[in-house]
mmCIF file with all atom_site columns, N, CA, C and O in Angstrom:
data_model
loop_
_atom_site.group_PDB
_atom_site.id
_atom_site.type_symbol
_atom_site.label_atom_id
_atom_site.label_alt_id
_atom_site.label_comp_id
_atom_site.label_asym_id
_atom_site.label_entity_id
_atom_site.label_seq_id
_atom_site.pdbx_PDB_ins_code
_atom_site.Cartn_x
_atom_site.Cartn_y
_atom_site.Cartn_z
_atom_site.occupancy
_atom_site.B_iso_or_equiv
_atom_site.pdbx_formal_charge
_atom_site.auth_seq_id
_atom_site.auth_comp_id
_atom_site.auth_asym_id
_atom_site.auth_atom_id
_atom_site.pdbx_PDB_model_num
ATOM 1   N N  . UNK A 1 1  ? 175.239 127.794 -82.719 1.00 79.00 ? 1  UNK A N  1
ATOM 2   C CA . UNK A 1 1  ? 175.361 129.090 -82.088 1.00 79.00 ? 1  UNK A CA 1
ATOM 3   C C  . UNK A 1 1  ? 176.120 130.031 -83.024 1.00 79.00 ? 1  UNK A C  1
ATOM 4   O O  . UNK A 1 1  ? 177.088 129.623 -83.661 1.00 79.00 ? 1  UNK A O  1
ATOM 5   N N  . UNK A 1 2  ? 175.707 131.264 -83.103 1.00 87.00 ? 2  UNK A N  1
ATOM 6   C CA . UNK A 1 2  ? 176.337 132.252 -83.973 1.00 87.00 ? 2  UNK A CA 1
ATOM 7   C C  . UNK A 1 2  ? 177.746 132.576 -83.468 1.00 87.00 ? 2  UNK A C  1
ATOM 8   O O  . UNK A 1 2  ? 177.970 132.747 -82.274 1.00 87.00 ? 2  UNK A O  1
ATOM 9   N N  . UNK A 1 3  ? 178.682 132.659 -84.377 1.00 92.00 ? 3  UNK A N  1
ATOM 10  C CA . UNK A 1 3  ? 180.075 132.982 -84.037 1.00 92.00 ? 3  UNK A CA 1
ATOM 11  C C  . UNK A 1 3  ? 180.345 134.442 -84.348 1.00 92.00 ? 3  UNK A C  1
ATOM 12  O O  . UNK A 1 3  ? 179.740 135.022 -85.248 1.00 92.00 ? 3  UNK A O  1
ATOM 13  N N  . UNK A 1 4  ? 181.265 135.034 -83.603 1.00 95.00 ? 4  UNK A N  1
ATOM 14  C CA . UNK A 1 4  ? 181.684 136.409 -83.855 1.00 95.00 ? 4  UNK A CA 1
ATOM 15  C C  . UNK A 1 4  ? 183.201 136.465 -83.839 1.00 95.00 ? 4  UNK A C  1
ATOM 16  O O  . UNK A 1 4  ? 183.862 135.585 -83.281 1.00 95.00 ? 4  UNK A O  1
ATOM 17  N N  . UNK A 1 5  ? 183.748 137.476 -84.417 1.00 95.00 ? 5  UNK A N  1
ATOM 18  C CA . UNK A 1 5  ? 185.198 137.646 -84.498 1.00 95.00 ? 5  UNK A CA 1
ATOM 19  C C  . UNK A 1 5  ? 185.678 138.541 -83.360 1.00 95.00 ? 5  UNK A C  1
ATOM 20  O O  . UNK A 1 5  ? 185.003 139.503 -82.991 1.00 95.00 ? 5  UNK A O  1
ATOM 21  N N  . UNK A 1 6  ? 186.856 138.210 -82.829 1.00 95.00 ? 6  UNK A N  1
ATOM 22  C CA . UNK A 1 6  ? 187.477 139.013 -81.776 1.00 95.00 ? 6  UNK A CA 1
ATOM 23  C C  . UNK A 1 6  ? 188.818 139.488 -82.321 1.00 95.00 ? 6  UNK A C  1
ATOM 24  O O  . UNK A 1 6  ? 189.583 138.702 -82.882 1.00 95.00 ? 6  UNK A O  1
ATOM 25  N N  . UNK A 1 7  ? 189.102 140.754 -82.137 1.00 96.00 ? 7  UNK A N  1
ATOM 26  C CA . UNK A 1 7  ? 190.344 141.309 -82.657 1.00 96.00 ? 7  UNK A CA 1
ATOM 27  C C  . UNK A 1 7  ? 191.090 142.030 -81.540 1.00 96.00 ? 7  UNK A C  1
ATOM 28  O O  . UNK A 1 7  ? 190.493 142.799 -80.787 1.00 96.00 ? 7  UNK A O  1
ATOM 29  N N  . UNK A 1 8  ? 192.394 141.757 -81.447 1.00 96.00 ? 8  UNK A N  1
ATOM 30  C CA . UNK A 1 8  ? 193.227 142.468 -80.474 1.00 96.00 ? 8  UNK A CA 1
ATOM 31  C C  . UNK A 1 8  ? 194.510 142.912 -81.179 1.00 96.00 ? 8  UNK A C  1
ATOM 32  O O  . UNK A 1 8  ? 194.905 142.345 -82.203 1.00 96.00 ? 8  UNK A O  1
ATOM 33  N N  . UNK A 1 9  ? 195.153 143.903 -80.627 1.00 98.00 ? 9  UNK A N  1
ATOM 34  C CA . UNK A 1 9  ? 196.446 144.345 -81.123 1.00 98.00 ? 9  UNK A CA 1
ATOM 35  C C  . UNK A 1 9  ? 197.520 143.615 -80.310 1.00 98.00 ? 9  UNK A C  1
ATOM 36  O O  . UNK A 1 9  ? 197.408 143.513 -79.081 1.00 98.00 ? 9  UNK A O  1
ATOM 37  N N  . UNK A 1 10 ? 198.530 143.073 -81.006 1.00 98.00 ? 10 UNK A N  1
ATOM 38  C CA . UNK A 1 10 ? 199.604 142.357 -80.323 1.00 98.00 ? 10 UNK A CA 1
ATOM 39  C C  . UNK A 1 10 ? 200.880 142.527 -81.125 1.00 98.00 ? 10 UNK A C  1
ATOM 40  O O  . UNK A 1 10 ? 200.843 142.633 -82.361 1.00 98.00 ? 10 UNK A O  1
ATOM 41  N N  . UNK A 1 11 ? 202.004 142.553 -80.452 1.00 98.00 ? 11 UNK A N  1
ATOM 42  C CA . UNK A 1 11 ? 203.302 142.722 -81.098 1.00 98.00 ? 11 UNK A CA 1
ATOM 43  C C  . UNK A 1 11 ? 203.504 141.674 -82.200 1.00 98.00 ? 11 UNK A C  1
ATOM 44  O O  . UNK A 1 11 ? 203.384 140.478 -81.959 1.00 98.00 ? 11 UNK A O  1
ATOM 45  N N  . UNK A 1 12 ? 203.805 142.139 -83.390 1.00 98.00 ? 12 UNK A N  1
ATOM 46  C CA . UNK A 1 12 ? 203.932 141.277 -84.564 1.00 98.00 ? 12 UNK A CA 1
ATOM 47  C C  . UNK A 1 12 ? 205.034 140.224 -84.401 1.00 98.00 ? 12 UNK A C  1
ATOM 48  O O  . UNK A 1 12 ? 204.839 139.057 -84.732 1.00 98.00 ? 12 UNK A O  1
ATOM 49  N N  . UNK A 1 13 ? 206.191 140.622 -83.905 1.00 98.00 ? 13 UNK A N  1
ATOM 50  C CA . UNK A 1 13 ? 207.299 139.670 -83.730 1.00 98.00 ? 13 UNK A CA 1
ATOM 51  C C  . UNK A 1 13 ? 206.951 138.583 -82.727 1.00 98.00 ? 13 UNK A C  1
ATOM 52  O O  . UNK A 1 13 ? 207.249 137.408 -82.939 1.00 98.00 ? 13 UNK A O  1
ATOM 53  N N  . UNK A 1 14 ? 206.325 138.968 -81.643 1.00 98.00 ? 14 UNK A N  1
ATOM 54  C CA . UNK A 1 14 ? 205.937 137.987 -80.629 1.00 98.00 ? 14 UNK A CA 1
ATOM 55  C C  . UNK A 1 14 ? 204.909 137.007 -81.189 1.00 98.00 ? 14 UNK A C  1
ATOM 56  O O  . UNK A 1 14 ? 204.997 135.802 -80.952 1.00 98.00 ? 14 UNK A O  1
ATOM 57  N N  . UNK A 1 15 ? 203.938 137.519 -81.928 1.00 98.00 ? 15 UNK A N  1
ATOM 58  C CA . UNK A 1 15 ? 202.911 136.666 -82.507 1.00 98.00 ? 15 UNK A CA 1
ATOM 59  C C  . UNK A 1 15 ? 203.526 135.682 -83.506 1.00 98.00 ? 15 UNK A C  1
ATOM 60  O O  . UNK A 1 15 ? 203.185 134.496 -83.510 1.00 98.00 ? 15 UNK A O  1
ATOM 61  N N  . UNK A 1 16 ? 204.427 136.157 -84.338 1.00 98.00 ? 16 UNK A N  1
ATOM 62  C CA . UNK A 1 16 ? 205.097 135.271 -85.286 1.00 98.00 ? 16 UNK A CA 1
ATOM 63  C C  . UNK A 1 16 ? 205.898 134.193 -84.568 1.00 98.00 ? 16 UNK A C  1
ATOM 64  O O  . UNK A 1 16 ? 205.934 133.042 -85.003 1.00 98.00 ? 16 UNK A O  1
ATOM 65  N N  . UNK A 1 17 ? 206.545 134.556 -83.456 1.00 98.00 ? 17 UNK A N  1
ATOM 66  C CA . UNK A 1 17 ? 207.310 133.578 -82.673 1.00 98.00 ? 17 UNK A CA 1
ATOM 67  C C  . UNK A 1 17 ? 206.380 132.524 -82.071 1.00 98.00 ? 17 UNK A C  1
ATOM 68  O O  . UNK A 1 17 ? 206.693 131.324 -82.096 1.00 98.00 ? 17 UNK A O  1
ATOM 69  N N  . UNK A 1 18 ? 205.251 132.959 -81.546 1.00 98.00 ? 18 UNK A N  1
ATOM 70  C CA . UNK A 1 18 ? 204.269 132.018 -80.991 1.00 98.00 ? 18 UNK A CA 1
ATOM 71  C C  . UNK A 1 18 ? 203.847 131.022 -82.054 1.00 98.00 ? 18 UNK A C  1
ATOM 72  O O  . UNK A 1 18 ? 203.870 129.807 -81.843 1.00 98.00 ? 18 UNK A O  1
ATOM 73  N N  . UNK A 1 19 ? 203.464 131.536 -83.216 1.00 98.00 ? 19 UNK A N  1
ATOM 74  C CA . UNK A 1 19 ? 202.987 130.669 -84.294 1.00 98.00 ? 19 UNK A CA 1
ATOM 75  C C  . UNK A 1 19 ? 204.086 129.719 -84.771 1.00 98.00 ? 19 UNK A C  1
ATOM 76  O O  . UNK A 1 19 ? 203.811 128.548 -85.057 1.00 98.00 ? 19 UNK A O  1
ATOM 77  N N  . UNK A 1 20 ? 205.312 130.197 -84.856 1.00 98.00 ? 20 UNK A N  1
ATOM 78  C CA . UNK A 1 20 ? 206.431 129.367 -85.283 1.00 98.00 ? 20 UNK A CA 1
ATOM 79  C C  . UNK A 1 20 ? 206.644 128.198 -84.334 1.00 98.00 ? 20 UNK A C  1
ATOM 80  O O  . UNK A 1 20 ? 206.709 127.038 -84.755 1.00 98.00 ? 20 UNK A O  1
ATOM 81  N N  . UNK A 1 21 ? 206.725 128.480 -83.039 1.00 98.00 ? 21 UNK A N  1
ATOM 82  C CA . UNK A 1 21 ? 206.997 127.423 -82.064 1.00 98.00 ? 21 UNK A CA 1
ATOM 83  C C  . UNK A 1 21 ? 205.804 126.506 -81.860 1.00 98.00 ? 21 UNK A C  1
ATOM 84  O O  . UNK A 1 21 ? 205.976 125.318 -81.580 1.00 98.00 ? 21 UNK A O  1
ATOM 85  N N  . UNK A 1 22 ? 204.609 127.039 -82.026 1.00 98.00 ? 22 UNK A N  1
ATOM 86  C CA . UNK A 1 22 ? 203.429 126.179 -81.952 1.00 98.00 ? 22 UNK A CA 1
ATOM 87  C C  . UNK A 1 22 ? 203.380 125.230 -83.138 1.00 98.00 ? 22 UNK A C  1
ATOM 88  O O  . UNK A 1 22 ? 203.032 124.059 -82.989 1.00 98.00 ? 22 UNK A O  1
ATOM 89  N N  . UNK A 1 23 ? 203.750 125.715 -84.312 1.00 98.00 ? 23 UNK A N  1
ATOM 90  C CA . UNK A 1 23 ? 203.724 124.854 -85.501 1.00 98.00 ? 23 UNK A CA 1
ATOM 91  C C  . UNK A 1 23 ? 204.744 123.724 -85.381 1.00 98.00 ? 23 UNK A C  1
ATOM 92  O O  . UNK A 1 23 ? 204.513 122.626 -85.891 1.00 98.00 ? 23 UNK A O  1
ATOM 93  N N  . UNK A 1 24 ? 205.839 123.974 -84.684 1.00 98.00 ? 24 UNK A N  1
ATOM 94  C CA . UNK A 1 24 ? 206.834 122.919 -84.469 1.00 98.00 ? 24 UNK A CA 1
ATOM 95  C C  . UNK A 1 24 ? 206.285 121.800 -83.593 1.00 98.00 ? 24 UNK A C  1
ATOM 96  O O  . UNK A 1 24 ? 206.766 120.675 -83.646 1.00 98.00 ? 24 UNK A O  1
ATOM 97  N N  . UNK A 1 25 ? 205.284 122.113 -82.808 1.00 98.00 ? 25 UNK A N  1
ATOM 98  C CA . UNK A 1 25 ? 204.636 121.114 -81.943 1.00 98.00 ? 25 UNK A CA 1
ATOM 99  C C  . UNK A 1 25 ? 203.312 120.647 -82.528 1.00 98.00 ? 25 UNK A C  1
ATOM 100 O O  . UNK A 1 25 ? 202.497 120.037 -81.838 1.00 98.00 ? 25 UNK A O  1
ATOM 101 N N  . UNK A 1 26 ? 203.079 120.972 -83.786 1.00 98.00 ? 26 UNK A N  1
ATOM 102 C CA . UNK A 1 26 ? 201.836 120.623 -84.484 1.00 98.00 ? 26 UNK A CA 1
ATOM 103 C C  . UNK A 1 26 ? 200.598 121.144 -83.764 1.00 98.00 ? 26 UNK A C  1
ATOM 104 O O  . UNK A 1 26 ? 199.582 120.455 -83.671 1.00 98.00 ? 26 UNK A O  1
ATOM 105 N N  . UNK A 1 27 ? 200.689 122.364 -83.239 1.00 98.00 ? 27 UNK A N  1
ATOM 106 C CA . UNK A 1 27 ? 199.560 123.007 -82.570 1.00 98.00 ? 27 UNK A CA 1
ATOM 107 C C  . UNK A 1 27 ? 199.029 124.122 -83.455 1.00 98.00 ? 27 UNK A C  1
ATOM 108 O O  . UNK A 1 27 ? 199.792 124.798 -84.161 1.00 98.00 ? 27 UNK A O  1
ATOM 109 N N  . UNK A 1 28 ? 197.723 124.314 -83.429 1.00 98.00 ? 28 UNK A N  1
ATOM 110 C CA . UNK A 1 28 ? 197.077 125.352 -84.213 1.00 98.00 ? 28 UNK A CA 1
ATOM 111 C C  . UNK A 1 28 ? 196.795 126.565 -83.326 1.00 98.00 ? 28 UNK A C  1
ATOM 112 O O  . UNK A 1 28 ? 196.138 126.440 -82.282 1.00 98.00 ? 28 UNK A O  1
ATOM 113 N N  . UNK A 1 29 ? 197.274 127.727 -83.740 1.00 98.00 ? 29 UNK A N  1
ATOM 114 C CA . UNK A 1 29 ? 197.128 128.946 -82.949 1.00 98.00 ? 29 UNK A CA 1
ATOM 115 C C  . UNK A 1 29 ? 195.662 129.261 -82.654 1.00 98.00 ? 29 UNK A C  1
ATOM 116 O O  . UNK A 1 29 ? 195.294 129.530 -81.516 1.00 98.00 ? 29 UNK A O  1
ATOM 117 N N  . UNK A 1 30 ? 194.817 129.203 -83.673 1.00 97.00 ? 30 UNK A N  1
ATOM 118 C CA . UNK A 1 30 ? 193.405 129.547 -83.489 1.00 97.00 ? 30 UNK A CA 1
ATOM 119 C C  . UNK A 1 30 ? 192.714 128.576 -82.539 1.00 97.00 ? 30 UNK A C  1
ATOM 120 O O  . UNK A 1 30 ? 191.925 128.997 -81.689 1.00 97.00 ? 30 UNK A O  1
ATOM 121 N N  . UNK A 1 31 ? 193.006 127.304 -82.668 1.00 97.00 ? 31 UNK A N  1
ATOM 122 C CA . UNK A 1 31 ? 192.395 126.310 -81.765 1.00 97.00 ? 31 UNK A CA 1
ATOM 123 C C  . UNK A 1 31 ? 192.809 126.557 -80.324 1.00 97.00 ? 31 UNK A C  1
ATOM 124 O O  . UNK A 1 31 ? 191.973 126.491 -79.413 1.00 97.00 ? 31 UNK A O  1
ATOM 125 N N  . UNK A 1 32 ? 194.078 126.831 -80.106 1.00 98.00 ? 32 UNK A N  1
ATOM 126 C CA . UNK A 1 32 ? 194.564 127.081 -78.750 1.00 98.00 ? 32 UNK A CA 1
ATOM 127 C C  . UNK A 1 32 ? 193.963 128.363 -78.179 1.00 98.00 ? 32 UNK A C  1
ATOM 128 O O  . UNK A 1 32 ? 193.621 128.427 -76.998 1.00 98.00 ? 32 UNK A O  1
ATOM 129 N N  . UNK A 1 33 ? 193.832 129.372 -79.013 1.00 97.00 ? 33 UNK A N  1
ATOM 130 C CA . UNK A 1 33 ? 193.236 130.634 -78.573 1.00 97.00 ? 33 UNK A CA 1
ATOM 131 C C  . UNK A 1 33 ? 191.766 130.432 -78.196 1.00 97.00 ? 33 UNK A C  1
ATOM 132 O O  . UNK A 1 33 ? 191.303 130.971 -77.180 1.00 97.00 ? 33 UNK A O  1
ATOM 133 N N  . UNK A 1 34 ? 191.048 129.622 -78.980 1.00 97.00 ? 34 UNK A N  1
ATOM 134 C CA . UNK A 1 34 ? 189.649 129.322 -78.650 1.00 97.00 ? 34 UNK A CA 1
ATOM 135 C C  . UNK A 1 34 ? 189.547 128.601 -77.309 1.00 97.00 ? 34 UNK A C  1
ATOM 136 O O  . UNK A 1 34 ? 188.643 128.882 -76.514 1.00 97.00 ? 34 UNK A O  1
ATOM 137 N N  . UNK A 1 35 ? 190.473 127.694 -77.037 1.00 98.00 ? 35 UNK A N  1
ATOM 138 C CA . UNK A 1 35 ? 190.475 126.993 -75.748 1.00 98.00 ? 35 UNK A CA 1
ATOM 139 C C  . UNK A 1 35 ? 190.679 127.981 -74.598 1.00 98.00 ? 35 UNK A C  1
ATOM 140 O O  . UNK A 1 35 ? 190.032 127.862 -73.547 1.00 98.00 ? 35 UNK A O  1
ATOM 141 N N  . UNK A 1 36 ? 191.570 128.946 -74.804 1.00 98.00 ? 36 UNK A N  1
ATOM 142 C CA . UNK A 1 36 ? 191.814 129.946 -73.759 1.00 98.00 ? 36 UNK A CA 1
ATOM 143 C C  . UNK A 1 36 ? 190.584 130.816 -73.521 1.00 98.00 ? 36 UNK A C  1
ATOM 144 O O  . UNK A 1 36 ? 190.238 131.120 -72.376 1.00 98.00 ? 36 UNK A O  1
ATOM 145 N N  . UNK A 1 37 ? 189.907 131.212 -74.591 1.00 97.00 ? 37 UNK A N  1
ATOM 146 C CA . UNK A 1 37 ? 188.696 132.025 -74.443 1.00 97.00 ? 37 UNK A CA 1
ATOM 147 C C  . UNK A 1 37 ? 187.599 131.200 -73.766 1.00 97.00 ? 37 UNK A C  1
ATOM 148 O O  . UNK A 1 37 ? 186.873 131.714 -72.898 1.00 97.00 ? 37 UNK A O  1
ATOM 149 N N  . UNK A 1 38 ? 187.491 129.914 -74.115 1.00 97.00 ? 38 UNK A N  1
ATOM 150 C CA . UNK A 1 38 ? 186.521 129.039 -73.446 1.00 97.00 ? 38 UNK A CA 1
ATOM 151 C C  . UNK A 1 38 ? 186.807 128.942 -71.951 1.00 97.00 ? 38 UNK A C  1
ATOM 152 O O  . UNK A 1 38 ? 185.877 128.919 -71.139 1.00 97.00 ? 38 UNK A O  1
ATOM 153 N N  . UNK A 1 39 ? 188.089 128.893 -71.587 1.00 98.00 ? 39 UNK A N  1
ATOM 154 C CA . UNK A 1 39 ? 188.418 128.804 -70.158 1.00 98.00 ? 39 UNK A CA 1
ATOM 155 C C  . UNK A 1 39 ? 188.074 130.112 -69.437 1.00 98.00 ? 39 UNK A C  1
ATOM 156 O O  . UNK A 1 39 ? 187.640 130.087 -68.287 1.00 98.00 ? 39 UNK A O  1
ATOM 157 N N  . UNK A 1 40 ? 188.230 131.248 -70.109 1.00 98.00 ? 40 UNK A N  1
ATOM 158 C CA . UNK A 1 40 ? 187.810 132.529 -69.515 1.00 98.00 ? 40 UNK A CA 1
ATOM 159 C C  . UNK A 1 40 ? 186.297 132.561 -69.327 1.00 98.00 ? 40 UNK A C  1
ATOM 160 O O  . UNK A 1 40 ? 185.801 133.037 -68.299 1.00 98.00 ? 40 UNK A O  1
ATOM 161 N N  . UNK A 1 41 ? 185.581 132.052 -70.308 1.00 98.00 ? 41 UNK A N  1
ATOM 162 C CA . UNK A 1 41 ? 184.122 131.978 -70.223 1.00 98.00 ? 41 UNK A CA 1
ATOM 163 C C  . UNK A 1 41 ? 183.704 131.131 -69.027 1.00 98.00 ? 41 UNK A C  1
ATOM 164 O O  . UNK A 1 41 ? 182.868 131.543 -68.223 1.00 98.00 ? 41 UNK A O  1
ATOM 165 N N  . UNK A 1 42 ? 184.319 129.965 -68.887 1.00 98.00 ? 42 UNK A N  1
ATOM 166 C CA . UNK A 1 42 ? 183.982 129.067 -67.775 1.00 98.00 ? 42 UNK A CA 1
ATOM 167 C C  . UNK A 1 42 ? 184.362 129.677 -66.428 1.00 98.00 ? 42 UNK A C  1
ATOM 168 O O  . UNK A 1 42 ? 183.669 129.470 -65.429 1.00 98.00 ? 42 UNK A O  1
ATOM 169 N N  . UNK A 1 43 ? 185.431 130.435 -66.407 1.00 98.00 ? 43 UNK A N  1
ATOM 170 C CA . UNK A 1 43 ? 185.916 131.021 -65.149 1.00 98.00 ? 43 UNK A CA 1
ATOM 171 C C  . UNK A 1 43 ? 185.057 132.194 -64.680 1.00 98.00 ? 43 UNK A C  1
ATOM 172 O O  . UNK A 1 43 ? 184.776 132.331 -63.490 1.00 98.00 ? 43 UNK A O  1
ATOM 173 N N  . UNK A 1 44 ? 184.608 133.037 -65.614 1.00 98.00 ? 44 UNK A N  1
ATOM 174 C CA . UNK A 1 44 ? 183.960 134.284 -65.219 1.00 98.00 ? 44 UNK A CA 1
ATOM 175 C C  . UNK A 1 44 ? 182.443 134.325 -65.374 1.00 98.00 ? 44 UNK A C  1
ATOM 176 O O  . UNK A 1 44 ? 181.781 135.121 -64.709 1.00 98.00 ? 44 UNK A O  1
ATOM 177 N N  . UNK A 1 45 ? 181.892 133.506 -66.246 1.00 98.00 ? 45 UNK A N  1
ATOM 178 C CA . UNK A 1 45 ? 180.438 133.526 -66.433 1.00 98.00 ? 45 UNK A CA 1
ATOM 179 C C  . UNK A 1 45 ? 179.818 132.518 -65.468 1.00 98.00 ? 45 UNK A C  1
ATOM 180 O O  . UNK A 1 45 ? 180.205 131.348 -65.459 1.00 98.00 ? 45 UNK A O  1
ATOM 181 N N  . UNK A 1 46 ? 178.884 132.953 -64.636 1.00 98.00 ? 46 UNK A N  1
ATOM 182 C CA . UNK A 1 46 ? 178.262 132.048 -63.664 1.00 98.00 ? 46 UNK A CA 1
ATOM 183 C C  . UNK A 1 46 ? 177.635 130.828 -64.348 1.00 98.00 ? 46 UNK A C  1
ATOM 184 O O  . UNK A 1 46 ? 177.142 130.912 -65.471 1.00 98.00 ? 46 UNK A O  1
ATOM 185 N N  . UNK A 1 47 ? 177.660 129.705 -63.648 1.00 97.00 ? 47 UNK A N  1
ATOM 186 C CA . UNK A 1 47 ? 177.170 128.437 -64.193 1.00 97.00 ? 47 UNK A CA 1
ATOM 187 C C  . UNK A 1 47 ? 175.723 128.526 -64.663 1.00 97.00 ? 47 UNK A C  1
ATOM 188 O O  . UNK A 1 47 ? 175.384 127.983 -65.718 1.00 97.00 ? 47 UNK A O  1
ATOM 189 N N  . UNK A 1 48 ? 174.878 129.221 -63.903 1.00 97.00 ? 48 UNK A N  1
ATOM 190 C CA . UNK A 1 48 ? 173.472 129.314 -64.305 1.00 97.00 ? 48 UNK A CA 1
ATOM 191 C C  . UNK A 1 48 ? 173.314 130.104 -65.603 1.00 97.00 ? 48 UNK A C  1
ATOM 192 O O  . UNK A 1 48 ? 172.436 129.808 -66.408 1.00 97.00 ? 48 UNK A O  1
ATOM 193 N N  . UNK A 1 49 ? 174.168 131.071 -65.833 1.00 97.00 ? 49 UNK A N  1
ATOM 194 C CA . UNK A 1 49 ? 174.115 131.845 -67.074 1.00 97.00 ? 49 UNK A CA 1
ATOM 195 C C  . UNK A 1 49 ? 174.610 130.984 -68.238 1.00 97.00 ? 49 UNK A C  1
ATOM 196 O O  . UNK A 1 49 ? 174.009 130.978 -69.318 1.00 97.00 ? 49 UNK A O  1
ATOM 197 N N  . UNK A 1 50 ? 175.687 130.225 -68.027 1.00 96.00 ? 50 UNK A N  1
ATOM 198 C CA . UNK A 1 50 ? 176.189 129.320 -69.070 1.00 96.00 ? 50 UNK A CA 1
ATOM 199 C C  . UNK A 1 50 ? 175.128 128.291 -69.435 1.00 96.00 ? 50 UNK A C  1
ATOM 200 O O  . UNK A 1 50 ? 174.916 127.985 -70.607 1.00 96.00 ? 50 UNK A O  1
ATOM 201 N N  . UNK A 1 51 ? 174.435 127.774 -68.417 1.00 96.00 ? 51 UNK A N  1
ATOM 202 C CA . UNK A 1 51 ? 173.371 126.797 -68.652 1.00 96.00 ? 51 UNK A CA 1
ATOM 203 C C  . UNK A 1 51 ? 172.243 127.420 -69.480 1.00 96.00 ? 51 UNK A C  1
ATOM 204 O O  . UNK A 1 51 ? 171.738 126.797 -70.413 1.00 96.00 ? 51 UNK A O  1
ATOM 205 N N  . UNK A 1 52 ? 171.864 128.642 -69.155 1.00 96.00 ? 52 UNK A N  1
ATOM 206 C CA . UNK A 1 52 ? 170.814 129.332 -69.899 1.00 96.00 ? 52 UNK A CA 1
ATOM 207 C C  . UNK A 1 52 ? 171.219 129.527 -71.353 1.00 96.00 ? 52 UNK A C  1
ATOM 208 O O  . UNK A 1 52 ? 170.430 129.289 -72.272 1.00 96.00 ? 52 UNK A O  1
ATOM 209 N N  . UNK A 1 53 ? 172.464 129.957 -71.571 1.00 94.00 ? 53 UNK A N  1
ATOM 210 C CA . UNK A 1 53 ? 172.956 130.160 -72.930 1.00 94.00 ? 53 UNK A CA 1
ATOM 211 C C  . UNK A 1 53 ? 172.971 128.835 -73.701 1.00 94.00 ? 53 UNK A C  1
ATOM 212 O O  . UNK A 1 53 ? 172.588 128.787 -74.868 1.00 94.00 ? 53 UNK A O  1
ATOM 213 N N  . UNK A 1 54 ? 173.370 127.757 -73.039 1.00 92.00 ? 54 UNK A N  1
ATOM 214 C CA . UNK A 1 54 ? 173.361 126.433 -73.679 1.00 92.00 ? 54 UNK A CA 1
ATOM 215 C C  . UNK A 1 54 ? 171.943 126.020 -74.063 1.00 92.00 ? 54 UNK A C  1
ATOM 216 O O  . UNK A 1 54 ? 171.726 125.450 -75.129 1.00 92.00 ? 54 UNK A O  1
ATOM 217 N N  . UNK A 1 55 ? 170.981 126.304 -73.197 1.00 93.00 ? 55 UNK A N  1
ATOM 218 C CA . UNK A 1 55 ? 169.584 125.939 -73.478 1.00 93.00 ? 55 UNK A CA 1
ATOM 219 C C  . UNK A 1 55 ? 169.058 126.730 -74.672 1.00 93.00 ? 55 UNK A C  1
ATOM 220 O O  . UNK A 1 55 ? 168.297 126.200 -75.469 1.00 93.00 ? 55 UNK A O  1
ATOM 221 N N  . UNK A 1 56 ? 169.465 127.987 -74.800 1.00 90.00 ? 56 UNK A N  1
ATOM 222 C CA . UNK A 1 56 ? 169.022 128.820 -75.931 1.00 90.00 ? 56 UNK A CA 1
ATOM 223 C C  . UNK A 1 56 ? 169.568 128.297 -77.240 1.00 90.00 ? 56 UNK A C  1
ATOM 224 O O  . UNK A 1 56 ? 168.934 128.460 -78.279 1.00 90.00 ? 56 UNK A O  1
ATOM 225 N N  . UNK A 1 57 ? 170.715 127.650 -77.203 1.00 80.00 ? 57 UNK A N  1
ATOM 226 C CA . UNK A 1 57 ? 171.352 127.151 -78.413 1.00 80.00 ? 57 UNK A CA 1
ATOM 227 C C  . UNK A 1 57 ? 170.755 125.885 -78.963 1.00 80.00 ? 57 UNK A C  1
ATOM 228 O O  . UNK A 1 57 ? 171.104 125.439 -80.047 1.00 80.00 ? 57 UNK A O  1
ATOM 229 N N  . UNK A 1 58 ? 169.820 125.255 -78.227 1.00 74.00 ? 58 UNK A N  1
ATOM 230 C CA . UNK A 1 58 ? 169.219 124.002 -78.678 1.00 74.00 ? 58 UNK A CA 1
ATOM 231 C C  . UNK A 1 58 ? 168.212 124.205 -79.762 1.00 74.00 ? 58 UNK A C  1
ATOM 232 O O  . UNK A 1 58 ? 167.602 125.115 -79.997 1.00 74.00 ? 58 UNK A O  1
#
């Protein structure tokens, strides 16, 4: 499936703090962010639409 980039504006100090504390727990910021976006997709996109999109990706 084709990937696209998502960009948001966020406070620089807060973002650096997130990354710092996540790295202390051996967590990857991008991976965690992708999980959150996946959960939004599952929460808001109807199941039949998700199924259709999955079928198109085959």
